[in-house]
């Protein structure tokens, strides 16, 4: 599909019809349990979700992104990377399920989602609106088209040797997710490499690196995440 952009539009009130947004309450199937961290057992923080637009390969699907803000481990600050040349790599079977230790990517048919008021809101709600226009001062994310690489091209080729991988979207470097009043601070690693509380009133996802999302094509959807800084 042609590239499009997600532009920020502040909103203090989340509505049932909101499908693509940051923070607030996740909109996901009622039967889906709220995900927890495999490292510390705490509930994961909801960061954002995207309902993929018309003409996108994943049209009609939603991707919701959760990550732990309660613990910090040196080996799990960003999603696990494959140990090989990443451009054109074949992602081995099972990797896309097993690498989700302290984060979770939920995928579902958009029409099956509903607001989950059983979740405790932590990140401020911001409505995203899709636009084909490119205004660098407003852009929060890019959907479709081709990745804008900061460094080398690391586009994966396949999953399980035969399933093509497609570019879904990307988030820019240094993106900050503002938290609601009295939200607990994000746990980070201090200069000594020990867990500590952040002094900021915002959270960062995967060290605020530029984040790229790729997905499987023509099979049950799975997501591969990689970052660059």
Coordinates of C-alpha atoms in Angstrom, one line a residue:
X1 CA 0.0 0.0 0.0
X2 CA 1.0 3.7 -0.3
X3 CA 2.5 5.2 2.8
X4 CA 0.3 7.2 5.2
X5 CA 0.9 8.9 8.5
X6 CA -0.6 8.9 12.0
X7 CA -0.9 12.4 13.2
X8 CA -1.4 13.5 16.8
X9 CA -4.8 15.0 17.8
X10 CA -5.1 15.6 21.5
X11 CA -8.3 14.4 23.1
X12 CA -9.3 14.3 26.7
X13 CA -12.1 11.9 26.3
X14 CA -11.8 8.5 24.8
X15 CA -14.8 7.3 22.8
X16 CA -16.1 3.8 21.9
X17 CA -15.5 4.5 18.2
X18 CA -11.8 5.3 18.6
X19 CA -9.8 2.6 16.9
X20 CA -6.3 4.0 16.6
X21 CA -4.7 5.8 19.6
X22 CA -2.1 6.0 22.3
X23 CA -2.8 5.2 25.9
X24 CA -6.2 5.3 27.6
X25 CA -8.1 2.0 27.7
X26 CA -7.2 -0.7 25.2
X27 CA -9.9 -1.7 22.8
X28 CA -9.6 -5.5 22.5
X29 CA -11.8 -8.6 22.6
X30 CA -13.6 -9.1 26.0
X31 CA -12.4 -12.8 26.0
X32 CA -8.7 -11.8 25.8
X33 CA -7.0 -11.6 29.2
X34 CA -4.9 -8.5 30.0
X35 CA -1.3 -9.6 29.3
X36 CA 1.3 -10.0 32.1
X37 CA 5.1 -9.8 32.1
X38 CA 6.9 -13.2 32.0
X39 CA 9.8 -11.7 33.9
X40 CA 8.1 -10.2 36.9
X41 CA 4.4 -11.3 36.7
X42 CA 3.0 -7.8 36.7
X43 CA 0.4 -6.5 34.3
X44 CA 1.8 -5.0 31.2
X45 CA 1.3 -1.3 30.4
X46 CA -0.8 -0.5 27.3
X47 CA 1.1 1.8 25.0
X48 CA -0.9 2.1 21.7
X49 CA -3.0 0.3 19.1
X50 CA -3.5 0.7 15.4
X51 CA -6.5 -0.4 13.3
X52 CA -4.9 -1.0 9.9
X53 CA -6.5 1.1 7.1
X54 CA -8.1 0.2 3.8
X55 CA -5.7 -1.2 1.2
X56 CA -3.2 -2.2 3.9
X57 CA -2.4 -5.9 3.8
X58 CA -3.8 -6.2 7.3
X59 CA -6.9 -4.2 6.6
X60 CA -9.6 -5.1 9.2
X61 CA -7.0 -6.1 11.8
X62 CA -5.9 -4.3 14.9
X63 CA -2.5 -4.5 16.6
X64 CA -2.3 -3.5 20.3
X65 CA 1.1 -3.1 21.9
X66 CA 1.8 -3.7 25.6
X67 CA 5.1 -3.6 27.5
X68 CA 6.3 -3.9 31.1
X69 CA 7.1 -0.7 32.9
X70 CA 7.4 -2.4 36.3
X71 CA 10.8 -4.2 35.8
X72 CA 14.0 -3.6 33.8
X73 CA 16.5 -6.3 32.8
X74 CA 19.6 -5.7 30.8
X75 CA 18.9 -8.5 28.4
X76 CA 15.3 -7.4 27.7
X77 CA 15.4 -3.6 27.2
X78 CA 14.5 -4.1 23.5
X79 CA 13.0 -7.1 21.7
X80 CA 15.4 -10.0 21.2
X81 CA 17.4 -9.7 18.0
X82 CA 18.2 -12.6 15.7
X83 CA 21.9 -13.5 15.7
X84 CA 22.7 -13.1 12.0
X85 CA 22.7 -10.5 9.2
X86 CA 19.2 -9.1 9.5
X87 CA 18.5 -7.9 6.0
X88 CA 16.8 -10.8 4.1
X89 CA 16.8 -13.0 7.1
X90 CA 14.5 -16.0 7.6
X91 CA 12.8 -15.8 11.0
X92 CA 12.8 -19.3 12.5
X93 CA 9.6 -21.0 13.5
X94 CA 8.5 -20.2 17.0
X95 CA 10.6 -17.1 17.5
X96 CA 7.8 -14.6 17.0
X97 CA 6.0 -16.2 20.0
X98 CA 8.9 -16.9 22.3
X99 CA 10.6 -13.5 22.1
X100 CA 7.7 -11.7 23.7
X101 CA 9.0 -11.9 27.3
X102 CA 8.3 -8.5 28.8
X103 CA 6.0 -7.2 26.0
X104 CA 3.0 -8.5 24.1
X105 CA 1.6 -7.8 20.7
X106 CA -2.1 -8.6 20.5
X107 CA -3.7 -9.1 17.1
X108 CA -7.4 -9.4 16.4
X109 CA -10.2 -8.5 14.0
X110 CA -11.0 -4.8 14.6
X111 CA -14.7 -5.5 14.8
X112 CA -14.2 -7.8 17.8
X113 CA -12.6 -5.1 20.0
X114 CA -14.3 -3.3 22.8
X115 CA -13.1 -0.8 25.5
X116 CA -11.6 -2.7 28.4
X117 CA -12.5 -0.8 31.5
X118 CA -10.9 -3.5 33.6
X119 CA -7.6 -2.0 32.7
X120 CA -6.1 0.7 34.9
X121 CA -5.2 3.6 32.6
X122 CA -1.6 4.7 32.9
X123 CA -0.6 6.5 29.7
X124 CA -2.6 9.5 28.6
X125 CA -5.1 9.0 25.8
X126 CA -4.2 10.6 22.5
X127 CA -6.2 10.0 19.4
X128 CA -4.3 9.3 16.2
X129 CA -5.8 10.4 12.9
X130 CA -4.6 9.0 9.6
X131 CA -3.4 11.3 6.8
X132 CA -1.6 11.0 3.5
X133 CA 0.0 14.4 4.2
X134 CA 3.5 14.7 5.5
X135 CA 4.0 17.3 8.2
X136 CA 7.1 16.5 10.3
X137 CA 5.9 18.6 13.2
X138 CA 2.8 16.4 13.6
X139 CA 3.9 12.9 12.6
X140 CA 3.8 10.2 15.2
X141 CA 4.0 7.1 13.0
X142 CA 4.2 5.9 9.5
X143 CA 2.1 3.0 8.1
X144 CA 2.8 1.1 4.9
X145 CA 5.1 2.0 2.1
X146 CA 8.8 1.3 2.9
X147 CA 10.7 1.6 6.2
X148 CA 12.7 4.8 6.7
X149 CA 15.9 3.2 8.1
X150 CA 18.2 5.2 10.4
X151 CA 21.0 2.8 9.8
X152 CA 21.3 -0.3 7.5
X153 CA 18.3 -1.9 5.8
X154 CA 17.3 -4.7 8.1
X155 CA 14.1 -5.9 6.3
X156 CA 13.4 -9.5 7.0
X157 CA 12.5 -11.8 4.1
X158 CA 10.4 -14.7 5.5
X159 CA 9.1 -16.6 8.4
X160 CA 9.5 -20.4 8.6
X161 CA 11.3 -20.2 5.2
X162 CA 8.1 -19.6 3.2
X163 CA 5.9 -17.0 4.7
X164 CA 6.7 -13.5 3.3
X165 CA 7.2 -10.7 5.8
X166 CA 5.6 -7.3 5.1
X167 CA 6.3 -3.8 6.5
X168 CA 3.5 -2.7 8.8
X169 CA 4.5 0.5 10.4
X170 CA 7.2 2.4 12.4
X171 CA 7.5 4.8 15.3
X172 CA 10.0 7.6 15.4
X173 CA 13.0 7.8 17.7
X174 CA 12.7 9.5 21.1
X175 CA 8.9 9.2 21.3
X176 CA 7.5 9.9 24.7
X177 CA 4.3 8.5 26.1
X178 CA 2.9 11.0 28.7
X179 CA 1.4 9.4 31.8
X180 CA -1.7 10.2 33.7
X181 CA -1.5 12.0 37.1
X182 CA -0.1 9.8 39.9
X183 CA 1.0 7.1 37.5
X184 CA 3.8 5.0 38.9
X185 CA 7.3 5.9 37.5
X186 CA 8.7 3.6 34.8
X187 CA 11.4 1.2 36.1
X188 CA 14.7 1.8 34.3
X189 CA 18.3 0.8 34.7
X190 CA 20.5 3.4 36.5
X191 CA 24.1 4.1 35.7
X192 CA 25.1 1.1 37.9
X193 CA 22.9 -1.1 35.8
X194 CA 20.4 -1.6 38.6
X195 CA 16.6 -1.1 38.5
X196 CA 15.5 2.4 39.5
X197 CA 12.5 4.6 39.2
X198 CA 12.5 7.1 36.3
X199 CA 12.2 10.8 37.3
X200 CA 10.2 11.6 34.2
X201 CA 6.4 11.9 33.8
X202 CA 6.4 9.8 30.7
X203 CA 7.3 6.3 29.6
X204 CA 9.5 5.2 26.8
X205 CA 9.0 2.1 24.6
X206 CA 12.1 0.0 23.9
X207 CA 14.5 2.7 25.1
X208 CA 12.8 5.3 22.8
X209 CA 14.6 3.7 19.8
X210 CA 13.1 4.0 16.3
X211 CA 10.8 1.0 16.2
X212 CA 9.9 -1.1 13.1
X213 CA 7.0 -3.5 12.9
X214 CA 6.8 -6.3 10.3
X215 CA 4.1 -8.9 9.9
X216 CA 3.5 -12.2 8.3
X217 CA 1.6 -12.3 5.1
X218 CA -1.2 -14.7 4.1
X219 CA -1.3 -16.6 7.4
X220 CA -2.3 -16.2 11.0
X221 CA -0.8 -12.8 11.9
X222 CA 2.5 -12.6 13.8
X223 CA 4.7 -9.5 14.4
X224 CA 8.4 -9.1 14.2
X225 CA 9.8 -6.0 16.0
X226 CA 13.3 -4.5 15.6
X227 CA 14.8 -1.2 16.7
X228 CA 17.5 1.2 15.6
X229 CA 19.1 4.1 17.3

